[in-house]
Amino acid sequence: MSDFASRIERARMSLDDRALDALCLSVGSDLPYLTGYRAMPLERLTMLVLPAQGQGVLVVPALEAPRIDTSDGLYEVRPWAETEDPVAIVSDLLGPSTHVAVGDETWARFVLALQASDDRRAWVSAEPLMRELRTIKSASEVAALRAAARTVDGVVDQMAEVQFSGRTERDVAREFADRTLADGHEEVLFAIVASGENGASPHHEPTDRIIRHGDAVVVDFGGHQADYSSDTTRMFVVGESPYGFDDAYEVLRTAQAAATAHVRPGVTAASVDAVARDIITEAGYGDLFVHRVGHGIGMDTHEHPYLVEGNDQELSTGMTFSIEPGIYVPEEWGMRLEDIVTVTDTGVEPLNRSDRGIRYVS
Ligand code: ZN
Ligand code: ZN
Ligand code: ZN
């Protein structure tokens, strides 16, 4: 059975377990996870209608239909012409279904129209069901994440040989993105280059600030390769580190390594955050670590599980997530160190392997 066939089968079983009659998926990663087809985020509706029993039907704008590969016969395709009403088509396909799960990224205008189309139907979020399917990665998904990680690791190594000083953040960010695309990514979704005081803003957008001697530069970038995400952060320093930076970086590295070593099946998501946070707090930087330690990653850059205080979900083999503690001193500098890891039967495998030390550049 192909990956897609077994995923569709598991989705059907999960519908059944939850006493749901059908699943409706539109834009976002749930649809390509089940079918390999990613819908254009357009005003024209694309929707897979998958009943708990029987054949699924993918309702698509006629002009998108040629992009769909139907060779494996996992679902039918129902192209709709410009003058047809796709909401009516979906509603007809749902027939007698009364309990329907809808993908949580579906546009509100379509959800509202579907709800209005037949008031006997109850609509619930498909998020819990899809989360259950997508959180545990198969060996081929982990391999795809590993390959994406290798690409960005290589770019970090290349950029350690490049001059930063005298260039804008925007210019350096563009070079990270260009090299990432050249080395195998289909798209780069973000390239944070945050120099000097800008580093204190975790999700800083690159600006025209000119990078200079003595700047610490947070570089956090990633994108998609074969539909799976990369996301890594490494620290670059131009010439010499700013005051207090190196001591804090030792703490950060120790915290990141300890949190990584803690990962194995059965520990909670929250405990990974706590391991890193305790070390950073003990060293006196606790107030400066202002975000959770990590997020799941797969087809989406941010997905379940979230490694955050209060999430008592236990980790299992095949989960994949980031471990990315940070320390941010307002108006001075910031630092973060980020790897993607996967939970194995006996512990953890980091997918990012590039050197975790500070990269000194000119
Ligand atoms: Zn982030
Ligand atoms: Zn990141
Ligand atoms: Zn991240």
mmCIF file of C-alpha atoms and ligand atoms in Angstrom:
data_model
loop_
_atom_site.group_PDB
_atom_site.id
_atom_site.type_symbol
_atom_site.label_atom_id
_atom_site.label_comp_id
_atom_site.label_asym_id
_atom_site.label_seq_id
_atom_site.Cartn_x
_atom_site.Cartn_y
_atom_site.Cartn_z
ATOM 1 C CA MET A 1 0.000 0.000 0.000
ATOM 2 C CA SER A 2 1.316 3.470 -0.858
ATOM 3 C CA ASP A 3 1.868 6.066 1.880
ATOM 4 C CA PHE A 4 -1.190 7.962 0.659
ATOM 5 C CA ALA A 5 -3.409 4.881 0.566
ATOM 6 C CA SER A 6 -2.500 3.970 4.142
ATOM 7 C CA ARG A 7 -2.986 7.552 5.346
ATOM 8 C CA ILE A 8 -6.439 7.716 3.757
ATOM 9 C CA GLU A 9 -7.253 4.370 5.342
ATOM 10 C CA ARG A 10 -6.144 5.606 8.766
ATOM 11 C CA ALA A 11 -8.167 8.811 8.319
ATOM 12 C CA ARG A 12 -11.265 6.713 7.556
ATOM 13 C CA MET A 13 -10.712 4.565 10.648
ATOM 14 C CA SER A 14 -10.252 7.664 12.742
ATOM 15 C CA LEU A 15 -13.524 9.141 11.397
ATOM 16 C CA ASP A 16 -15.224 5.942 12.406
ATOM 17 C CA ASP A 17 -13.693 5.993 15.915
ATOM 18 C CA ARG A 18 -14.924 9.534 16.389
ATOM 19 C CA ALA A 19 -18.434 8.787 15.085
ATOM 20 C CA LEU A 20 -17.914 11.223 12.220
ATOM 21 C CA ASP A 21 -19.447 10.679 8.777
ATOM 22 C CA ALA A 22 -17.041 12.613 6.587
ATOM 23 C CA LEU A 23 -13.889 14.706 6.425
ATOM 24 C CA CYS A 24 -13.594 17.903 4.336
ATOM 25 C CA LEU A 25 -10.103 19.274 3.644
ATOM 26 C CA SER A 26 -9.150 22.368 1.687
ATOM 27 C CA VAL A 27 -6.015 24.568 1.754
ATOM 28 C CA GLY A 28 -3.049 23.867 4.049
ATOM 29 C CA SER A 29 -0.978 20.731 4.567
ATOM 30 C CA ASP A 30 -3.693 18.238 5.586
ATOM 31 C CA LEU A 31 -4.787 17.721 1.977
ATOM 32 C CA PRO A 32 -1.277 17.059 0.553
ATOM 33 C CA TYR A 33 -0.581 14.815 3.552
ATOM 34 C CA LEU A 34 -3.477 12.571 2.512
ATOM 35 C CA THR A 35 -3.344 12.927 -1.265
ATOM 36 C CA GLY A 36 -0.060 14.474 -2.396
ATOM 37 C CA TYR A 37 -2.031 17.388 -3.873
ATOM 38 C CA ARG A 38 -1.626 20.895 -2.473
ATOM 39 C CA ALA A 39 -4.530 23.257 -3.219
ATOM 40 C CA MET A 40 -3.860 26.758 -4.473
ATOM 41 C CA PRO A 41 -4.987 29.200 -1.758
ATOM 42 C CA LEU A 42 -7.530 30.764 -4.082
ATOM 43 C CA GLU A 43 -11.005 32.221 -3.871
ATOM 44 C CA ARG A 44 -12.081 29.188 -5.909
ATOM 45 C CA LEU A 45 -12.863 26.257 -3.616
ATOM 46 C CA THR A 46 -10.777 23.081 -3.607
ATOM 47 C CA MET A 47 -12.101 20.443 -1.201
ATOM 48 C CA LEU A 48 -11.576 16.753 -0.613
ATOM 49 C CA VAL A 49 -14.761 15.115 0.626
ATOM 50 C CA LEU A 50 -13.766 11.844 2.287
ATOM 51 C CA PRO A 51 -16.638 9.792 3.683
ATOM 52 C CA ALA A 52 -16.023 7.281 6.476
ATOM 53 C CA GLN A 53 -17.269 4.691 3.981
ATOM 54 C CA GLY A 54 -16.871 4.892 0.218
ATOM 55 C CA GLN A 55 -14.724 6.724 -2.273
ATOM 56 C CA GLY A 56 -13.328 10.204 -1.589
ATOM 57 C CA VAL A 57 -13.950 12.966 -4.121
ATOM 58 C CA LEU A 58 -11.667 15.924 -4.740
ATOM 59 C CA VAL A 59 -13.715 18.950 -5.818
ATOM 60 C CA VAL A 60 -11.427 21.313 -7.742
ATOM 61 C CA PRO A 61 -11.682 24.340 -10.015
ATOM 62 C CA ALA A 62 -11.632 22.950 -13.591
ATOM 63 C CA LEU A 63 -8.541 24.962 -14.435
ATOM 64 C CA GLU A 64 -6.584 23.250 -11.619
ATOM 65 C CA ALA A 65 -7.644 19.718 -12.581
ATOM 66 C CA PRO A 66 -4.721 19.092 -14.986
ATOM 67 C CA ARG A 67 -2.297 19.415 -12.037
ATOM 68 C CA ILE A 68 -3.824 16.412 -10.273
ATOM 69 C CA ASP A 69 -2.258 12.984 -10.558
ATOM 70 C CA THR A 70 -5.086 10.434 -10.426
ATOM 71 C CA SER A 71 -3.019 7.430 -11.495
ATOM 72 C CA ASP A 72 -3.311 5.645 -8.146
ATOM 73 C CA GLY A 73 -7.128 5.901 -8.101
ATOM 74 C CA LEU A 74 -7.249 6.834 -4.416
ATOM 75 C CA TYR A 75 -10.068 9.322 -4.985
ATOM 76 C CA GLU A 76 -12.244 10.675 -7.768
ATOM 77 C CA VAL A 77 -11.844 14.162 -9.147
ATOM 78 C CA ARG A 78 -14.872 16.424 -9.645
ATOM 79 C CA PRO A 79 -13.772 19.508 -11.601
ATOM 80 C CA TRP A 80 -16.215 22.411 -11.349
ATOM 81 C CA ALA A 81 -16.736 24.962 -14.114
ATOM 82 C CA GLU A 82 -16.723 28.712 -13.530
ATOM 83 C CA THR A 83 -20.523 28.902 -13.567
ATOM 84 C CA GLU A 84 -21.090 26.087 -11.064
ATOM 85 C CA ASP A 85 -21.474 26.480 -7.299
ATOM 86 C CA PRO A 86 -18.752 24.415 -5.587
ATOM 87 C CA VAL A 87 -20.414 24.686 -2.168
ATOM 88 C CA ALA A 88 -23.542 23.044 -3.584
ATOM 89 C CA ILE A 89 -21.379 20.293 -5.120
ATOM 90 C CA VAL A 90 -19.688 19.566 -1.773
ATOM 91 C CA SER A 91 -23.009 19.679 0.037
ATOM 92 C CA ASP A 92 -24.474 17.144 -2.435
ATOM 93 C CA LEU A 93 -21.464 14.858 -2.020
ATOM 94 C CA LEU A 94 -21.946 14.929 1.736
ATOM 95 C CA GLY A 95 -25.454 13.581 1.146
ATOM 96 C CA PRO A 96 -26.875 12.124 4.344
ATOM 97 C CA SER A 97 -23.744 12.895 6.430
ATOM 98 C CA THR A 98 -24.710 14.719 9.614
ATOM 99 C CA HIS A 99 -21.375 14.880 11.464
ATOM 100 C CA VAL A 100 -18.620 16.401 9.379
ATOM 101 C CA ALA A 101 -15.032 17.340 10.287
ATOM 102 C CA VAL A 102 -13.530 20.295 8.429
ATOM 103 C CA GLY A 103 -9.838 21.182 8.117
ATOM 104 C CA ASP A 104 -8.917 24.021 10.441
ATOM 105 C CA GLU A 105 -7.273 26.145 7.753
ATOM 106 C CA THR A 106 -10.352 26.143 5.522
ATOM 107 C CA TRP A 107 -11.428 29.674 4.646
ATOM 108 C CA ALA A 108 -14.267 30.910 6.855
ATOM 109 C CA ARG A 109 -16.316 31.982 3.805
ATOM 110 C CA PHE A 110 -16.535 28.354 2.654
ATOM 111 C CA VAL A 111 -17.175 26.938 6.128
ATOM 112 C CA LEU A 112 -19.970 29.442 6.692
ATOM 113 C CA ALA A 113 -21.496 28.722 3.274
ATOM 114 C CA LEU A 114 -21.328 24.965 3.885
ATOM 115 C CA GLN A 115 -22.945 25.349 7.289
ATOM 116 C CA ALA A 116 -25.717 27.425 5.724
ATOM 117 C CA SER A 117 -26.212 24.890 2.908
ATOM 118 C CA ASP A 118 -27.828 22.266 5.163
ATOM 119 C CA ASP A 119 -28.749 22.985 8.752
ATOM 120 C CA ARG A 120 -29.059 19.306 9.734
ATOM 121 C CA ARG A 121 -25.279 18.976 9.685
ATOM 122 C CA ALA A 122 -22.979 19.463 12.675
ATOM 123 C CA TRP A 123 -19.468 20.660 11.815
ATOM 124 C CA VAL A 124 -16.441 20.011 13.988
ATOM 125 C CA SER A 125 -12.751 20.763 13.574
ATOM 126 C CA ALA A 126 -10.696 18.072 11.846
ATOM 127 C CA GLU A 127 -7.638 19.309 13.720
ATOM 128 C CA PRO A 128 -7.553 16.617 16.480
ATOM 129 C CA LEU A 129 -7.948 13.843 13.910
ATOM 130 C CA MET A 130 -5.339 15.229 11.508
ATOM 131 C CA ARG A 131 -2.970 16.003 14.374
ATOM 132 C CA GLU A 132 -3.104 12.389 15.492
ATOM 133 C CA LEU A 133 -2.191 11.226 11.984
ATOM 134 C CA ARG A 134 0.506 13.805 11.260
ATOM 135 C CA THR A 135 2.376 14.049 14.587
ATOM 136 C CA ILE A 136 4.126 10.682 14.290
ATOM 137 C CA LYS A 137 6.321 10.719 11.185
ATOM 138 C CA SER A 138 7.016 7.662 9.049
ATOM 139 C CA ALA A 139 10.589 6.705 8.181
ATOM 140 C CA SER A 140 10.205 8.382 4.772
ATOM 141 C CA GLU A 141 8.980 11.607 6.365
ATOM 142 C CA VAL A 142 11.933 11.633 8.783
ATOM 143 C CA ALA A 143 14.229 11.030 5.797
ATOM 144 C CA ALA A 144 12.709 14.048 4.027
ATOM 145 C CA LEU A 145 13.209 16.222 7.113
ATOM 146 C CA ARG A 146 16.790 14.933 7.420
ATOM 147 C CA ALA A 147 17.507 15.863 3.799
ATOM 148 C CA ALA A 148 16.039 19.350 4.294
ATOM 149 C CA ALA A 149 18.170 19.763 7.441
ATOM 150 C CA ARG A 150 21.304 18.721 5.553
ATOM 151 C CA THR A 151 20.699 21.466 3.015
ATOM 152 C CA VAL A 152 20.452 24.275 5.555
ATOM 153 C CA ASP A 153 23.408 22.848 7.519
ATOM 154 C CA GLY A 154 25.478 23.088 4.348
ATOM 155 C CA VAL A 155 24.409 26.686 3.818
ATOM 156 C CA VAL A 156 25.440 27.590 7.394
ATOM 157 C CA ASP A 157 28.895 26.141 6.680
ATOM 158 C CA GLN A 158 29.170 28.063 3.399
ATOM 159 C CA MET A 159 28.103 31.324 5.036
ATOM 160 C CA ALA A 160 30.765 30.976 7.742
ATOM 161 C CA GLU A 161 33.281 31.781 4.959
ATOM 162 C CA VAL A 162 31.448 34.895 3.769
ATOM 163 C CA GLN A 163 31.943 38.539 4.804
ATOM 164 C CA PHE A 164 29.084 40.035 6.852
ATOM 165 C CA SER A 165 30.473 43.446 7.836
ATOM 166 C CA GLY A 166 29.484 46.411 5.680
ATOM 167 C CA ARG A 167 26.419 44.589 4.312
ATOM 168 C CA THR A 168 22.784 45.066 5.234
ATOM 169 C CA GLU A 169 20.830 42.387 7.061
ATOM 170 C CA ARG A 170 18.574 42.187 4.019
ATOM 171 C CA ASP A 171 21.506 41.511 1.723
ATOM 172 C CA VAL A 172 22.911 38.739 3.930
ATOM 173 C CA ALA A 173 19.413 37.235 4.334
ATOM 174 C CA ARG A 174 19.044 37.142 0.553
ATOM 175 C CA GLU A 175 22.332 35.259 0.256
ATOM 176 C CA PHE A 176 21.173 32.649 2.797
ATOM 177 C CA ALA A 177 17.947 32.240 0.832
ATOM 178 C CA ASP A 178 19.641 32.073 -2.574
ATOM 179 C CA ARG A 179 22.124 29.431 -1.460
ATOM 180 C CA THR A 180 19.353 27.388 0.178
ATOM 181 C CA LEU A 181 17.370 27.407 -3.078
ATOM 182 C CA ALA A 182 20.480 26.569 -5.093
ATOM 183 C CA ASP A 183 21.152 23.581 -2.828
ATOM 184 C CA GLY A 184 17.773 21.885 -3.101
ATOM 185 C CA HIS A 185 14.919 23.756 -1.424
ATOM 186 C CA GLU A 186 11.861 24.617 -3.520
ATOM 187 C CA GLU A 187 11.148 27.616 -1.346
ATOM 188 C CA VAL A 188 12.590 29.602 1.505
ATOM 189 C CA LEU A 189 9.841 30.644 3.899
ATOM 190 C CA PHE A 190 11.912 32.872 6.184
ATOM 191 C CA ALA A 191 15.476 34.082 6.615
ATOM 192 C CA ILE A 192 15.920 36.019 9.836
ATOM 193 C CA VAL A 193 19.201 37.922 9.979
ATOM 194 C CA ALA A 194 19.108 39.943 13.197
ATOM 195 C CA SER A 195 22.286 41.884 13.958
ATOM 196 C CA GLY A 196 23.376 43.732 17.082
ATOM 197 C CA GLU A 197 20.418 45.074 19.069
ATOM 198 C CA ASN A 198 17.994 43.697 16.450
ATOM 199 C CA GLY A 199 18.924 40.210 17.698
ATOM 200 C CA ALA A 200 16.898 40.878 20.843
ATOM 201 C CA SER A 201 13.695 40.563 18.758
ATOM 202 C CA PRO A 202 13.234 36.794 18.201
ATOM 203 C CA HIS A 203 11.283 37.114 14.929
ATOM 204 C CA HIS A 204 13.066 40.203 13.586
ATOM 205 C CA GLU A 205 12.497 40.974 9.895
ATOM 206 C CA PRO A 206 15.815 41.786 8.135
ATOM 207 C CA THR A 207 16.281 45.538 7.639
ATOM 208 C CA ASP A 208 18.747 47.889 5.975
ATOM 209 C CA ARG A 209 20.834 48.007 9.155
ATOM 210 C CA ILE A 210 24.478 47.670 8.178
ATOM 211 C CA ILE A 211 26.245 44.845 9.983
ATOM 212 C CA ARG A 212 29.472 45.953 11.660
ATOM 213 C CA HIS A 213 32.454 44.740 13.680
ATOM 214 C CA GLY A 214 31.435 43.525 17.126
ATOM 215 C CA ASP A 215 27.900 42.518 16.129
ATOM 216 C CA ALA A 216 26.390 39.212 17.137
ATOM 217 C CA VAL A 217 24.048 38.059 14.350
ATOM 218 C CA VAL A 218 21.167 35.625 14.873
ATOM 219 C CA VAL A 219 20.488 33.679 11.671
ATOM 220 C CA ASP A 220 17.314 31.575 11.631
ATOM 221 C CA PHE A 221 16.123 30.321 8.276
ATOM 222 C CA GLY A 222 14.219 27.539 6.610
ATOM 223 C CA GLY A 223 11.829 26.486 3.916
ATOM 224 C CA HIS A 224 10.533 23.489 2.033
ATOM 225 C CA GLN A 225 12.312 20.658 0.307
ATOM 226 C CA ALA A 226 10.165 17.883 -1.193
ATOM 227 C CA ASP A 227 7.243 19.298 0.823
ATOM 228 C CA TYR A 228 9.020 18.948 4.203
ATOM 229 C CA SER A 229 10.335 21.833 6.283
ATOM 230 C CA SER A 230 13.731 22.953 7.482
ATOM 231 C CA ASP A 231 14.349 25.371 10.349
ATOM 232 C CA THR A 232 17.703 26.040 11.981
ATOM 233 C CA THR A 233 19.358 28.833 13.941
ATOM 234 C CA ARG A 234 23.077 29.449 14.299
ATOM 235 C CA MET A 235 25.011 32.382 15.744
ATOM 236 C CA PHE A 236 27.485 34.433 13.761
ATOM 237 C CA VAL A 237 29.775 37.040 15.324
ATOM 238 C CA VAL A 238 31.613 39.694 13.333
ATOM 239 C CA GLY A 239 35.180 39.860 14.637
ATOM 240 C CA GLU A 240 34.678 39.765 18.376
ATOM 241 C CA SER A 241 31.723 39.099 20.625
ATOM 242 C CA PRO A 242 29.911 41.918 22.422
ATOM 243 C CA TYR A 243 30.253 42.263 26.194
ATOM 244 C CA GLY A 244 28.720 39.366 28.120
ATOM 245 C CA PHE A 245 27.897 37.379 25.004
ATOM 246 C CA ASP A 246 30.322 34.476 25.251
ATOM 247 C CA ASP A 247 29.382 33.599 28.848
ATOM 248 C CA ALA A 248 25.707 33.583 27.971
ATOM 249 C CA TYR A 249 26.392 31.483 24.874
ATOM 250 C CA GLU A 250 28.031 28.768 26.971
ATOM 251 C CA VAL A 251 24.870 28.615 29.072
ATOM 252 C CA LEU A 252 22.679 28.502 25.963
ATOM 253 C CA ARG A 253 24.675 25.665 24.431
ATOM 254 C CA THR A 254 24.615 23.687 27.654
ATOM 255 C CA ALA A 255 20.853 24.192 27.941
ATOM 256 C CA GLN A 256 20.227 23.169 24.337
ATOM 257 C CA ALA A 257 22.410 20.065 24.687
ATOM 258 C CA ALA A 258 20.762 19.043 27.970
ATOM 259 C CA ALA A 259 17.242 19.486 26.560
ATOM 260 C CA THR A 260 18.224 17.390 23.528
ATOM 261 C CA ALA A 261 19.764 14.648 25.669
ATOM 262 C CA HIS A 262 16.578 14.541 27.762
ATOM 263 C CA VAL A 263 14.404 13.569 24.776
ATOM 264 C CA ARG A 264 13.148 9.981 24.631
ATOM 265 C CA PRO A 265 9.784 8.229 24.365
ATOM 266 C CA GLY A 266 7.611 8.744 27.428
ATOM 267 C CA VAL A 267 8.939 12.086 28.687
ATOM 268 C CA THR A 268 6.527 15.000 28.404
ATOM 269 C CA ALA A 269 6.825 17.852 25.928
ATOM 270 C CA ALA A 270 6.821 20.288 28.853
ATOM 271 C CA SER A 271 9.778 18.553 30.510
ATOM 272 C CA VAL A 272 12.033 19.318 27.513
ATOM 273 C CA ASP A 273 11.243 23.004 27.912
ATOM 274 C CA ALA A 274 11.845 22.761 31.664
ATOM 275 C CA VAL A 275 15.303 21.182 31.277
ATOM 276 C CA ALA A 276 16.523 24.061 29.098
ATOM 277 C CA ARG A 277 14.731 26.715 31.134
ATOM 278 C CA ASP A 278 16.088 25.516 34.482
ATOM 279 C CA ILE A 279 19.686 25.768 33.253
ATOM 280 C CA ILE A 280 19.138 29.226 31.784
ATOM 281 C CA THR A 281 17.297 30.419 34.886
ATOM 282 C CA GLU A 282 19.941 28.996 37.218
ATOM 283 C CA ALA A 283 22.566 31.040 35.362
ATOM 284 C CA GLY A 284 20.503 34.203 35.843
ATOM 285 C CA TYR A 285 19.082 34.639 32.336
ATOM 286 C CA GLY A 286 15.617 33.176 32.972
ATOM 287 C CA ASP A 287 13.714 36.414 32.299
ATOM 288 C CA LEU A 288 15.499 36.766 28.960
ATOM 289 C CA PHE A 289 14.324 33.389 27.558
ATOM 290 C CA VAL A 290 10.966 34.685 26.382
ATOM 291 C CA HIS A 291 9.547 31.840 24.271
ATOM 292 C CA ARG A 292 8.793 28.104 24.417
ATOM 293 C CA VAL A 293 11.742 25.801 23.711
ATOM 294 C CA GLY A 294 10.352 24.281 20.524
ATOM 295 C CA HIS A 295 7.641 23.345 18.063
ATOM 296 C CA GLY A 296 6.795 20.297 16.010
ATOM 297 C CA ILE A 297 7.810 20.368 12.357
ATOM 298 C CA GLY A 298 6.826 18.369 9.304
ATOM 299 C CA MET A 299 5.004 19.582 6.219
ATOM 300 C CA ASP A 300 4.337 22.734 8.263
ATOM 301 C CA THR A 301 7.181 24.630 9.913
ATOM 302 C CA HIS A 302 5.151 24.939 13.108
ATOM 303 C CA GLU A 303 2.849 22.065 14.066
ATOM 304 C CA HIS A 304 2.211 19.755 17.011
ATOM 305 C CA PRO A 305 3.743 18.902 19.425
ATOM 306 C CA TYR A 306 4.578 22.253 21.046
ATOM 307 C CA LEU A 307 7.290 22.024 23.696
ATOM 308 C CA VAL A 308 5.918 24.437 26.198
ATOM 309 C CA GLU A 309 5.140 24.584 29.904
ATOM 310 C CA GLY A 310 1.767 22.957 30.512
ATOM 311 C CA ASN A 311 1.881 20.510 27.584
ATOM 312 C CA ASP A 312 1.910 17.151 29.340
ATOM 313 C CA GLN A 313 1.689 15.188 26.089
ATOM 314 C CA GLU A 314 4.198 12.324 26.132
ATOM 315 C CA LEU A 315 6.767 12.143 23.351
ATOM 316 C CA SER A 316 6.753 9.069 21.093
ATOM 317 C CA THR A 317 9.056 7.564 18.511
ATOM 318 C CA GLY A 318 8.723 9.395 15.192
ATOM 319 C CA MET A 319 7.823 12.810 16.574
ATOM 320 C CA THR A 320 9.921 15.619 15.104
ATOM 321 C CA PHE A 321 10.403 19.059 16.621
ATOM 322 C CA SER A 322 12.793 21.924 17.180
ATOM 323 C CA ILE A 323 14.847 22.562 20.302
ATOM 324 C CA GLU A 324 15.648 26.260 20.249
ATOM 325 C CA PRO A 325 16.321 28.063 23.505
ATOM 326 C CA GLY A 326 17.233 31.746 23.249
ATOM 327 C CA ILE A 327 18.497 34.592 25.403
ATOM 328 C CA TYR A 328 17.559 38.162 24.454
ATOM 329 C CA VAL A 329 19.024 41.280 26.068
ATOM 330 C CA PRO A 330 16.872 44.248 24.973
ATOM 331 C CA GLU A 331 18.789 46.939 23.070
ATOM 332 C CA GLU A 332 22.026 44.909 23.146
ATOM 333 C CA TRP A 333 21.991 41.487 21.495
ATOM 334 C CA GLY A 334 20.173 38.215 21.181
ATOM 335 C CA MET A 335 21.087 34.573 20.729
ATOM 336 C CA ARG A 336 19.292 31.371 19.809
ATOM 337 C CA LEU A 337 20.467 27.893 18.886
ATOM 338 C CA GLU A 338 18.062 25.648 17.009
ATOM 339 C CA ASP A 339 18.129 22.064 15.813
ATOM 340 C CA ILE A 340 15.394 19.817 14.518
ATOM 341 C CA VAL A 341 15.401 16.435 16.255
ATOM 342 C CA THR A 342 13.434 13.213 15.971
ATOM 343 C CA VAL A 343 12.478 10.905 18.813
ATOM 344 C CA THR A 344 13.880 7.388 18.356
ATOM 345 C CA ASP A 345 13.067 4.167 20.235
ATOM 346 C CA THR A 346 16.029 4.732 22.525
ATOM 347 C CA GLY A 347 16.334 8.523 22.645
ATOM 348 C CA VAL A 348 16.900 11.213 20.084
ATOM 349 C CA GLU A 349 18.515 11.892 16.721
ATOM 350 C CA PRO A 350 19.394 15.496 15.871
ATOM 351 C CA LEU A 351 18.656 16.093 12.192
ATOM 352 C CA ASN A 352 20.737 19.276 12.077
ATOM 353 C CA ARG A 353 24.418 18.460 12.393
ATOM 354 C CA SER A 354 26.259 21.695 11.629
ATOM 355 C CA ASP A 355 28.709 22.878 14.291
ATOM 356 C CA ARG A 356 26.878 24.527 17.202
ATOM 357 C CA GLY A 357 29.699 26.880 18.159
ATOM 358 C CA ILE A 358 29.781 30.583 17.322
ATOM 359 C CA ARG A 359 30.825 31.216 13.709
ATOM 360 C CA TYR A 360 33.295 34.098 13.623
ATOM 361 C CA VAL A 361 33.081 35.994 10.349
ATOM 362 C CA SER A 362 34.681 39.116 8.961
HETATM 363 ZN ZN ZN B 1 10.399 31.050 15.747
HETATM 364 ZN ZN ZN B 2 13.811 28.847 13.446
HETATM 365 ZN ZN ZN B 3 11.826 26.955 14.906
#
